[in-house]
Amino acid sequence: MPGKLYVVGTPIGNLGDFSPRAVETLSSVDFIAAEDTRVTVKLLNRFEIKNKLISYHEHNRAEKGEAIIDMILSGKSCALVSDAGMPVISDPGQELVKLCRENGIEVEAVPGPSAVITALAVSGLNVARFTFEGFLTGNKPKRREHLEEIKTERKTMVFYEAPHKLADTLHDLHSALGDRRIAIIKELTKIHESAEYTTLAEVDGKYDGVKLKGEYVLIIEAKSDDELREEEAERAPDPIELARGFLADGIGMNEAAKRAAKETGAKKGDIYRAIVNGNADRESENNE
């Protein structure tokens, strides 16, 4: 019979968050697939866990993934861990889980800390609905495309960012989204944990040229429904002018009002009366 893959959450900073069940799982499986064995061995030593470690990361996932699957299919059990938090979230572990599902291998989660959820909990923003956006890519065209897609996002947004990219990311977010409230949360659960509650306008340029350390989670508020409606109204064509354009193309007044109403959501009768009154005003001016 095939073995099983355990997806095990590990501390994001404070080792006191490591669960007894996670310790038991890492101790009992046949081997552990780790994003960085140098990081994971420190955790194992701290909890006196002695087990076989296999490196599994972004650059060797194709080769090692197949090898891990073969071992699990032969009956061995494997625990998947990342450097910190729940594997799979912005992590190559998602490919290993996918391979397991495709090969009929059972996958079981051993829940643990998550930077996304932990940051949301202390953000002070509306988190009833949220979307995880991960890391913004360094590829400029794809980055612009990503930012364009989220301009009208109605849910609170969560981003991860590395310290050396924070300043550029804050600038790009401000340029794309305008001024929004943001919580910048650093080094969650660690000694130097900090949270900055501010706005994109206030932090755009604040960290330019500043050497930063630590990992960051950015929580950005969504655009309000009122703001979205105002923007849509500004972009929408004027129904009267649209109807007059149809008239200029030789379309009858009734049909012109009907088409303009369909495209703009305005009432056909209001458009029709405005056109009639406008024509009457023009005739009056001409007669004078």
C-alpha atoms as a printed R data frame, in Angstrom:
    type eleno elety resid chain resno       x      y       z
1   ATOM     1    CA   MET     A     1   0.000  0.000   0.000
2   ATOM     2    CA   PRO     A     2   1.174  3.557  -0.708
3   ATOM     3    CA   GLY     A     3   2.226  5.791   2.139
4   ATOM     4    CA   LYS     A     4   0.881  9.241   2.906
5   ATOM     5    CA   LEU     A     5   1.987 12.874   2.568
6   ATOM     6    CA   TYR     A     6   1.625 15.047   5.660
7   ATOM     7    CA   VAL     A     7   1.598 18.821   5.068
8   ATOM     8    CA   VAL     A     8   2.978 20.171   8.342
9   ATOM     9    CA   GLY     A     9   2.829 23.766   9.512
10  ATOM    10    CA   THR     A    10   5.923 25.054  11.323
11  ATOM    11    CA   PRO     A    11   6.455 28.222  13.417
12  ATOM    12    CA   ILE     A    12   6.735 31.547  11.585
13  ATOM    13    CA   GLY     A    13   9.013 32.858  14.303
14  ATOM    14    CA   ASN     A    14   8.100 31.771  17.813
15  ATOM    15    CA   LEU     A    15   9.034 28.111  18.397
16  ATOM    16    CA   GLY     A    16   6.419 27.960  21.129
17  ATOM    17    CA   ASP     A    17   3.806 27.810  18.366
18  ATOM    18    CA   PHE     A    18   4.994 24.372  17.222
19  ATOM    19    CA   SER     A    19   2.178 21.936  18.020
20  ATOM    20    CA   PRO     A    20   2.612 18.573  19.785
21  ATOM    21    CA   ARG     A    21   0.910 16.891  16.836
22  ATOM    22    CA   ALA     A    22   3.445 18.417  14.434
23  ATOM    23    CA   VAL     A    23   6.328 17.165  16.623
24  ATOM    24    CA   GLU     A    24   4.804 13.699  16.676
25  ATOM    25    CA   THR     A    25   4.297 13.678  12.897
26  ATOM    26    CA   LEU     A    26   7.860 14.759  12.079
27  ATOM    27    CA   SER     A    27   9.159 12.113  14.459
28  ATOM    28    CA   SER     A    28   7.082  9.251  13.085
29  ATOM    29    CA   VAL     A    29   7.211  9.655   9.282
30  ATOM    30    CA   ASP     A    30   9.822  7.836   7.216
31  ATOM    31    CA   PHE     A    31  11.347 11.046   5.892
32  ATOM    32    CA   ILE     A    32  10.873 14.825   5.766
33  ATOM    33    CA   ALA     A    33  10.863 16.936   2.578
34  ATOM    34    CA   ALA     A    34  12.156 20.391   3.535
35  ATOM    35    CA   GLU     A    35  12.392 23.662   1.611
36  ATOM    36    CA   ASP     A    36  15.773 24.365   3.217
37  ATOM    37    CA   THR     A    37  17.318 21.519   5.217
38  ATOM    38    CA   ARG     A    38  19.602 23.967   7.054
39  ATOM    39    CA   VAL     A    39  16.558 25.779   8.467
40  ATOM    40    CA   THR     A    40  14.595 22.627   9.231
41  ATOM    41    CA   VAL     A    41  17.465 20.851  11.005
42  ATOM    42    CA   LYS     A    42  17.534 23.663  13.589
43  ATOM    43    CA   LEU     A    43  13.856 23.045  14.305
44  ATOM    44    CA   LEU     A    44  14.397 19.295  14.556
45  ATOM    45    CA   ASN     A    45  17.333 19.757  16.931
46  ATOM    46    CA   ARG     A    46  15.307 22.104  19.135
47  ATOM    47    CA   PHE     A    47  12.621 19.424  19.588
48  ATOM    48    CA   GLU     A    48  15.056 16.496  19.590
49  ATOM    49    CA   ILE     A    49  13.597 14.998  16.422
50  ATOM    50    CA   LYS     A    50  15.897 12.646  14.547
51  ATOM    51    CA   ASN     A    51  14.740 11.855  11.027
52  ATOM    52    CA   LYS     A    52  15.895 11.724   7.420
53  ATOM    53    CA   LEU     A    53  15.769 15.044   5.552
54  ATOM    54    CA   ILE     A    54  15.360 15.485   1.777
55  ATOM    55    CA   SER     A    55  15.761 18.851   0.094
56  ATOM    56    CA   TYR     A    56  12.697 19.906  -1.899
57  ATOM    57    CA   HIS     A    57  12.576 23.488  -3.190
58  ATOM    58    CA   GLU     A    58  11.746 25.679  -6.184
59  ATOM    59    CA   HIS     A    59  14.882 24.751  -8.152
60  ATOM    60    CA   ASN     A    60  14.787 20.963  -7.754
61  ATOM    61    CA   ARG     A    61  11.039 20.309  -7.438
62  ATOM    62    CA   ALA     A    62  10.694 18.625 -10.845
63  ATOM    63    CA   GLU     A    63  13.428 16.068 -10.160
64  ATOM    64    CA   LYS     A    64  12.868 15.575  -6.418
65  ATOM    65    CA   GLY     A    65   9.100 15.611  -6.711
66  ATOM    66    CA   GLU     A    66   9.040 12.443  -8.800
67  ATOM    67    CA   ALA     A    67  11.530 10.767  -6.462
68  ATOM    68    CA   ILE     A    68   9.401 11.614  -3.424
69  ATOM    69    CA   ILE     A    69   6.271 10.304  -5.142
70  ATOM    70    CA   ASP     A    70   8.044  7.010  -5.930
71  ATOM    71    CA   MET     A    71   9.045  6.606  -2.290
72  ATOM    72    CA   ILE     A    72   5.525  7.311  -1.044
73  ATOM    73    CA   LEU     A    73   4.058  4.883  -3.593
74  ATOM    74    CA   SER     A    74   6.462  2.230  -2.282
75  ATOM    75    CA   GLY     A    75   4.835  2.572   1.135
76  ATOM    76    CA   LYS     A    76   6.882  5.303   2.868
77  ATOM    77    CA   SER     A    77   5.307  8.281   4.637
78  ATOM    78    CA   CYS     A    78   6.586 11.826   4.088
79  ATOM    79    CA   ALA     A    79   6.175 15.105   5.974
80  ATOM    80    CA   LEU     A    80   6.361 18.267   3.855
81  ATOM    81    CA   VAL     A    81   7.599 21.424   5.592
82  ATOM    82    CA   SER     A    82   8.552 24.902   4.445
83  ATOM    83    CA   ASP     A    83  10.989 27.279   6.126
84  ATOM    84    CA   ALA     A    84   8.116 28.808   8.100
85  ATOM    85    CA   GLY     A    85   4.342 28.565   8.232
86  ATOM    86    CA   MET     A    86   2.030 26.313   6.261
87  ATOM    87    CA   PRO     A    87   3.629 24.733   3.179
88  ATOM    88    CA   VAL     A    88   2.018 25.261  -0.238
89  ATOM    89    CA   ILE     A    89   1.147 28.961   0.371
90  ATOM    90    CA   SER     A    90   3.527 30.851  -1.986
91  ATOM    91    CA   ASP     A    91   5.647 27.720  -1.800
92  ATOM    92    CA   PRO     A    92   6.750 24.938  -4.218
93  ATOM    93    CA   GLY     A    93   4.979 22.429  -1.980
94  ATOM    94    CA   GLN     A    94   1.812 22.984  -4.007
95  ATOM    95    CA   GLU     A    95   3.389 21.000  -6.853
96  ATOM    96    CA   LEU     A    96   4.101 18.037  -4.575
97  ATOM    97    CA   VAL     A    97   0.533 18.018  -3.264
98  ATOM    98    CA   LYS     A    98  -0.729 18.149  -6.848
99  ATOM    99    CA   LEU     A    99   1.457 15.172  -7.790
100 ATOM   100    CA   CYS     A   100   0.129 13.226  -4.811
101 ATOM   101    CA   ARG     A   101  -3.471 13.891  -5.809
102 ATOM   102    CA   GLU     A   102  -2.727 12.839  -9.395
103 ATOM   103    CA   ASN     A   103  -1.172  9.589  -8.137
104 ATOM   104    CA   GLY     A   104  -3.950  8.716  -5.720
105 ATOM   105    CA   ILE     A   105  -1.784  9.402  -2.653
106 ATOM   106    CA   GLU     A   106  -3.573 10.519   0.519
107 ATOM   107    CA   VAL     A   107  -2.653 14.003   1.764
108 ATOM   108    CA   GLU     A   108  -3.241 15.045   5.363
109 ATOM   109    CA   ALA     A   109  -2.705 18.511   6.819
110 ATOM   110    CA   VAL     A   110  -1.188 19.095  10.240
111 ATOM   111    CA   PRO     A   111  -2.261 22.734  10.737
112 ATOM   112    CA   GLY     A   112   0.133 25.316  12.019
113 ATOM   113    CA   PRO     A   113   0.886 29.052  11.953
114 ATOM   114    CA   SER     A   114   0.214 31.061   8.811
115 ATOM   115    CA   ALA     A   115   1.585 34.563   8.175
116 ATOM   116    CA   VAL     A   116  -1.488 35.441   6.079
117 ATOM   117    CA   ILE     A   117  -4.044 34.711   8.796
118 ATOM   118    CA   THR     A   118  -1.868 36.007  11.632
119 ATOM   119    CA   ALA     A   119  -1.319 39.345   9.865
120 ATOM   120    CA   LEU     A   120  -5.013 39.719   9.045
121 ATOM   121    CA   ALA     A   121  -5.874 39.144  12.698
122 ATOM   122    CA   VAL     A   122  -3.868 42.186  13.837
123 ATOM   123    CA   SER     A   123  -4.366 44.435  10.784
124 ATOM   124    CA   GLY     A   124  -7.285 46.464  12.102
125 ATOM   125    CA   LEU     A   125  -8.858 46.435   8.625
126 ATOM   126    CA   ASN     A   126 -12.073 44.780   7.474
127 ATOM   127    CA   VAL     A   127 -11.109 41.134   6.975
128 ATOM   128    CA   ALA     A   128 -14.555 39.582   6.554
129 ATOM   129    CA   ARG     A   129 -13.545 38.989   2.926
130 ATOM   130    CA   PHE     A   130  -9.958 38.964   1.697
131 ATOM   131    CA   THR     A   131  -7.792 37.836  -1.192
132 ATOM   132    CA   PHE     A   132  -4.208 36.585  -0.971
133 ATOM   133    CA   GLU     A   133  -2.053 38.095  -3.733
134 ATOM   134    CA   GLY     A   134   1.298 36.612  -2.677
135 ATOM   135    CA   PHE     A   135   4.502 38.249  -3.943
136 ATOM   136    CA   LEU     A   136   4.329 40.768  -6.792
137 ATOM   137    CA   THR     A   137   6.493 39.514  -9.629
138 ATOM   138    CA   GLY     A   138   9.645 41.386 -10.664
139 ATOM   139    CA   ASN     A   139   8.648 41.009 -14.328
140 ATOM   140    CA   LYS     A   140   7.468 44.552 -15.181
141 ATOM   141    CA   PRO     A   141   4.754 43.728 -17.762
142 ATOM   142    CA   LYS     A   142   3.260 40.993 -15.556
143 ATOM   143    CA   ARG     A   143   3.552 43.249 -12.503
144 ATOM   144    CA   ARG     A   144   1.604 46.028 -14.284
145 ATOM   145    CA   GLU     A   145  -0.998 43.487 -15.392
146 ATOM   146    CA   HIS     A   146  -1.396 42.191 -11.826
147 ATOM   147    CA   LEU     A   147  -1.795 45.700 -10.415
148 ATOM   148    CA   GLU     A   148  -4.302 46.604 -13.120
149 ATOM   149    CA   GLU     A   149  -6.409 43.553 -12.229
150 ATOM   150    CA   ILE     A   150  -6.713 44.496  -8.549
151 ATOM   151    CA   LYS     A   151  -7.617 48.172  -9.002
152 ATOM   152    CA   THR     A   152 -11.293 47.416  -8.493
153 ATOM   153    CA   GLU     A   153 -10.855 44.622  -5.950
154 ATOM   154    CA   ARG     A   154 -13.721 44.650  -3.426
155 ATOM   155    CA   LYS     A   155 -11.917 42.498  -0.834
156 ATOM   156    CA   THR     A   156  -9.040 43.313   1.528
157 ATOM   157    CA   MET     A   157  -5.755 42.333  -0.140
158 ATOM   158    CA   VAL     A   158  -2.788 40.524   1.414
159 ATOM   159    CA   PHE     A   159   0.730 40.641  -0.065
160 ATOM   160    CA   TYR     A   160   4.063 39.169   0.987
161 ATOM   161    CA   GLU     A   161   7.218 41.187   0.368
162 ATOM   162    CA   ALA     A   162  10.955 40.905   0.910
163 ATOM   163    CA   PRO     A   163  12.749 43.813   2.649
164 ATOM   164    CA   HIS     A   164  14.883 44.847  -0.340
165 ATOM   165    CA   LYS     A   165  11.785 45.163  -2.553
166 ATOM   166    CA   LEU     A   166   9.461 46.883  -0.078
167 ATOM   167    CA   ALA     A   167  10.094 50.487  -1.175
168 ATOM   168    CA   ASP     A   168   9.462 49.770  -4.864
169 ATOM   169    CA   THR     A   169   6.375 47.729  -4.080
170 ATOM   170    CA   LEU     A   170   4.847 50.453  -1.923
171 ATOM   171    CA   HIS     A   171   5.464 52.980  -4.709
172 ATOM   172    CA   ASP     A   172   3.900 50.728  -7.354
173 ATOM   173    CA   LEU     A   173   0.897 49.987  -5.141
174 ATOM   174    CA   HIS     A   174   0.316 53.684  -4.491
175 ATOM   175    CA   SER     A   175   0.642 54.517  -8.194
176 ATOM   176    CA   ALA     A   176  -1.789 51.777  -9.201
177 ATOM   177    CA   LEU     A   177  -4.344 51.876  -6.368
178 ATOM   178    CA   GLY     A   178  -4.251 55.485  -5.223
179 ATOM   179    CA   ASP     A   179  -4.358 56.266  -1.531
180 ATOM   180    CA   ARG     A   180  -5.604 53.382   0.611
181 ATOM   181    CA   ARG     A   181  -5.204 52.389   4.229
182 ATOM   182    CA   ILE     A   182  -2.456 49.805   4.731
183 ATOM   183    CA   ALA     A   183  -1.048 47.741   7.585
184 ATOM   184    CA   ILE     A   184   2.653 46.932   7.147
185 ATOM   185    CA   ILE     A   185   3.444 44.032   9.456
186 ATOM   186    CA   LYS     A   186   7.030 42.892   9.993
187 ATOM   187    CA   GLU     A   187   8.585 39.796  11.576
188 ATOM   188    CA   LEU     A   188   5.389 38.227  12.880
189 ATOM   189    CA   THR     A   189   5.738 36.439  16.255
190 ATOM   190    CA   LYS     A   190   9.448 37.302  16.435
191 ATOM   191    CA   ILE     A   191  11.322 39.561  18.864
192 ATOM   192    CA   HIS     A   192  11.312 42.503  16.453
193 ATOM   193    CA   GLU     A   193   7.684 42.171  15.362
194 ATOM   194    CA   SER     A   194   6.159 45.524  14.442
195 ATOM   195    CA   ALA     A   195   3.031 46.834  12.775
196 ATOM   196    CA   GLU     A   196   2.642 50.167  11.008
197 ATOM   197    CA   TYR     A   197  -0.910 51.403  10.389
198 ATOM   198    CA   THR     A   198  -0.783 54.091   7.757
199 ATOM   199    CA   THR     A   199  -1.762 54.943   4.165
200 ATOM   200    CA   LEU     A   200  -0.109 54.273   0.824
201 ATOM   201    CA   ALA     A   201   0.373 58.016   0.288
202 ATOM   202    CA   GLU     A   202   2.237 58.359   3.592
203 ATOM   203    CA   VAL     A   203   4.630 55.453   2.977
204 ATOM   204    CA   ASP     A   204   5.316 56.055  -0.731
205 ATOM   205    CA   GLY     A   205   8.989 57.083  -0.666
206 ATOM   206    CA   LYS     A   206   9.394 56.632   3.099
207 ATOM   207    CA   TYR     A   207  11.712 53.631   2.740
208 ATOM   208    CA   ASP     A   208  13.605 54.695  -0.383
209 ATOM   209    CA   GLY     A   209  17.303 54.041   0.193
210 ATOM   210    CA   VAL     A   210  16.664 52.532   3.639
211 ATOM   211    CA   LYS     A   211  18.254 49.157   4.425
212 ATOM   212    CA   LEU     A   212  15.529 46.957   5.820
213 ATOM   213    CA   LYS     A   213  15.543 43.494   7.372
214 ATOM   214    CA   GLY     A   214  12.867 40.908   8.032
215 ATOM   215    CA   GLU     A   215   9.854 39.599   6.137
216 ATOM   216    CA   TYR     A   216   6.815 41.767   5.520
217 ATOM   217    CA   VAL     A   217   3.095 41.189   5.136
218 ATOM   218    CA   LEU     A   218   1.094 44.041   3.588
219 ATOM   219    CA   ILE     A   219  -2.644 44.315   4.238
220 ATOM   220    CA   ILE     A   220  -4.411 46.824   1.972
221 ATOM   221    CA   GLU     A   221  -8.048 47.857   2.210
222 ATOM   222    CA   ALA     A   222 -10.354 47.313  -0.719
223 ATOM   223    CA   LYS     A   223 -11.899 50.138  -2.699
224 ATOM   224    CA   SER     A   224 -15.313 51.004  -1.273
225 ATOM   225    CA   ASP     A   225 -18.525 50.421  -3.214
226 ATOM   226    CA   ASP     A   226 -19.174 54.190  -3.222
227 ATOM   227    CA   GLU     A   227 -15.759 54.871  -4.772
228 ATOM   228    CA   LEU     A   228 -16.290 52.196  -7.406
229 ATOM   229    CA   ARG     A   229 -19.727 53.605  -8.305
230 ATOM   230    CA   GLU     A   230 -18.288 57.119  -8.621
231 ATOM   231    CA   GLU     A   231 -15.516 55.899 -10.913
232 ATOM   232    CA   GLU     A   232 -17.969 53.923 -13.033
233 ATOM   233    CA   ALA     A   233 -20.177 56.992 -13.335
234 ATOM   234    CA   GLU     A   234 -17.215 59.102 -14.443
235 ATOM   235    CA   ARG     A   235 -16.255 56.559 -17.096
236 ATOM   236    CA   ALA     A   236 -19.806 56.053 -18.348
237 ATOM   237    CA   PRO     A   237 -20.790 57.984 -21.515
238 ATOM   238    CA   ASP     A   238 -23.350 60.775 -21.216
239 ATOM   239    CA   PRO     A   239 -26.655 59.218 -22.358
240 ATOM   240    CA   ILE     A   240 -27.897 62.420 -24.026
241 ATOM   241    CA   GLU     A   241 -24.718 62.925 -26.027
242 ATOM   242    CA   LEU     A   242 -24.703 59.240 -26.935
243 ATOM   243    CA   ALA     A   243 -28.284 59.501 -28.247
244 ATOM   244    CA   ARG     A   244 -27.400 62.608 -30.245
245 ATOM   245    CA   GLY     A   245 -24.533 60.678 -31.789
246 ATOM   246    CA   PHE     A   246 -27.001 58.022 -32.915
247 ATOM   247    CA   LEU     A   247 -29.220 60.746 -34.360
248 ATOM   248    CA   ALA     A   248 -26.285 62.129 -36.318
249 ATOM   249    CA   ASP     A   249 -25.841 58.657 -37.815
250 ATOM   250    CA   GLY     A   250 -29.374 58.822 -39.204
251 ATOM   251    CA   ILE     A   251 -31.101 56.753 -36.510
252 ATOM   252    CA   GLY     A   252 -34.609 57.854 -35.474
253 ATOM   253    CA   MET     A   253 -35.178 59.673 -32.199
254 ATOM   254    CA   ASN     A   254 -37.068 56.829 -30.518
255 ATOM   255    CA   GLU     A   255 -34.464 54.219 -31.471
256 ATOM   256    CA   ALA     A   256 -31.598 56.556 -30.513
257 ATOM   257    CA   ALA     A   257 -33.072 57.002 -27.028
258 ATOM   258    CA   LYS     A   258 -33.635 53.251 -26.730
259 ATOM   259    CA   ARG     A   259 -30.017 52.386 -27.638
260 ATOM   260    CA   ALA     A   260 -28.560 55.050 -25.362
261 ATOM   261    CA   ALA     A   261 -30.689 53.764 -22.481
262 ATOM   262    CA   LYS     A   262 -29.496 50.208 -23.054
263 ATOM   263    CA   GLU     A   263 -25.808 51.193 -23.067
264 ATOM   264    CA   THR     A   264 -25.881 53.552 -20.101
265 ATOM   265    CA   GLY     A   265 -28.669 52.289 -17.849
266 ATOM   266    CA   ALA     A   266 -30.471 55.649 -18.015
267 ATOM   267    CA   LYS     A   267 -34.232 55.755 -18.586
268 ATOM   268    CA   LYS     A   268 -35.319 55.868 -22.206
269 ATOM   269    CA   GLY     A   269 -38.100 58.381 -21.484
270 ATOM   270    CA   ASP     A   270 -35.690 60.809 -19.774
271 ATOM   271    CA   ILE     A   271 -33.293 60.603 -22.715
272 ATOM   272    CA   TYR     A   272 -36.091 61.088 -25.246
273 ATOM   273    CA   ARG     A   273 -37.463 64.168 -23.446
274 ATOM   274    CA   ALA     A   274 -33.979 65.665 -23.098
275 ATOM   275    CA   ILE     A   275 -33.392 65.280 -26.838
276 ATOM   276    CA   VAL     A   276 -36.777 66.835 -27.682
277 ATOM   277    CA   ASN     A   277 -36.259 69.721 -25.269
278 ATOM   278    CA   GLY     A   278 -32.732 70.227 -26.542
279 ATOM   279    CA   ASN     A   279 -33.925 70.371 -30.130
280 ATOM   280    CA   ALA     A   280 -36.683 72.814 -29.146
281 ATOM   281    CA   ASP     A   281 -34.154 75.056 -27.383
282 ATOM   282    CA   ARG     A   282 -31.926 75.053 -30.454
283 ATOM   283    CA   GLU     A   283 -34.852 75.949 -32.733
284 ATOM   284    CA   SER     A   284 -35.816 78.794 -30.387
285 ATOM   285    CA   GLU     A   285 -32.274 80.171 -30.429
286 ATOM   286    CA   ASN     A   286 -32.171 79.982 -34.209
287 ATOM   287    CA   ASN     A   287 -35.493 81.849 -34.544
288 ATOM   288    CA   GLU     A   288 -34.209 84.634 -32.331
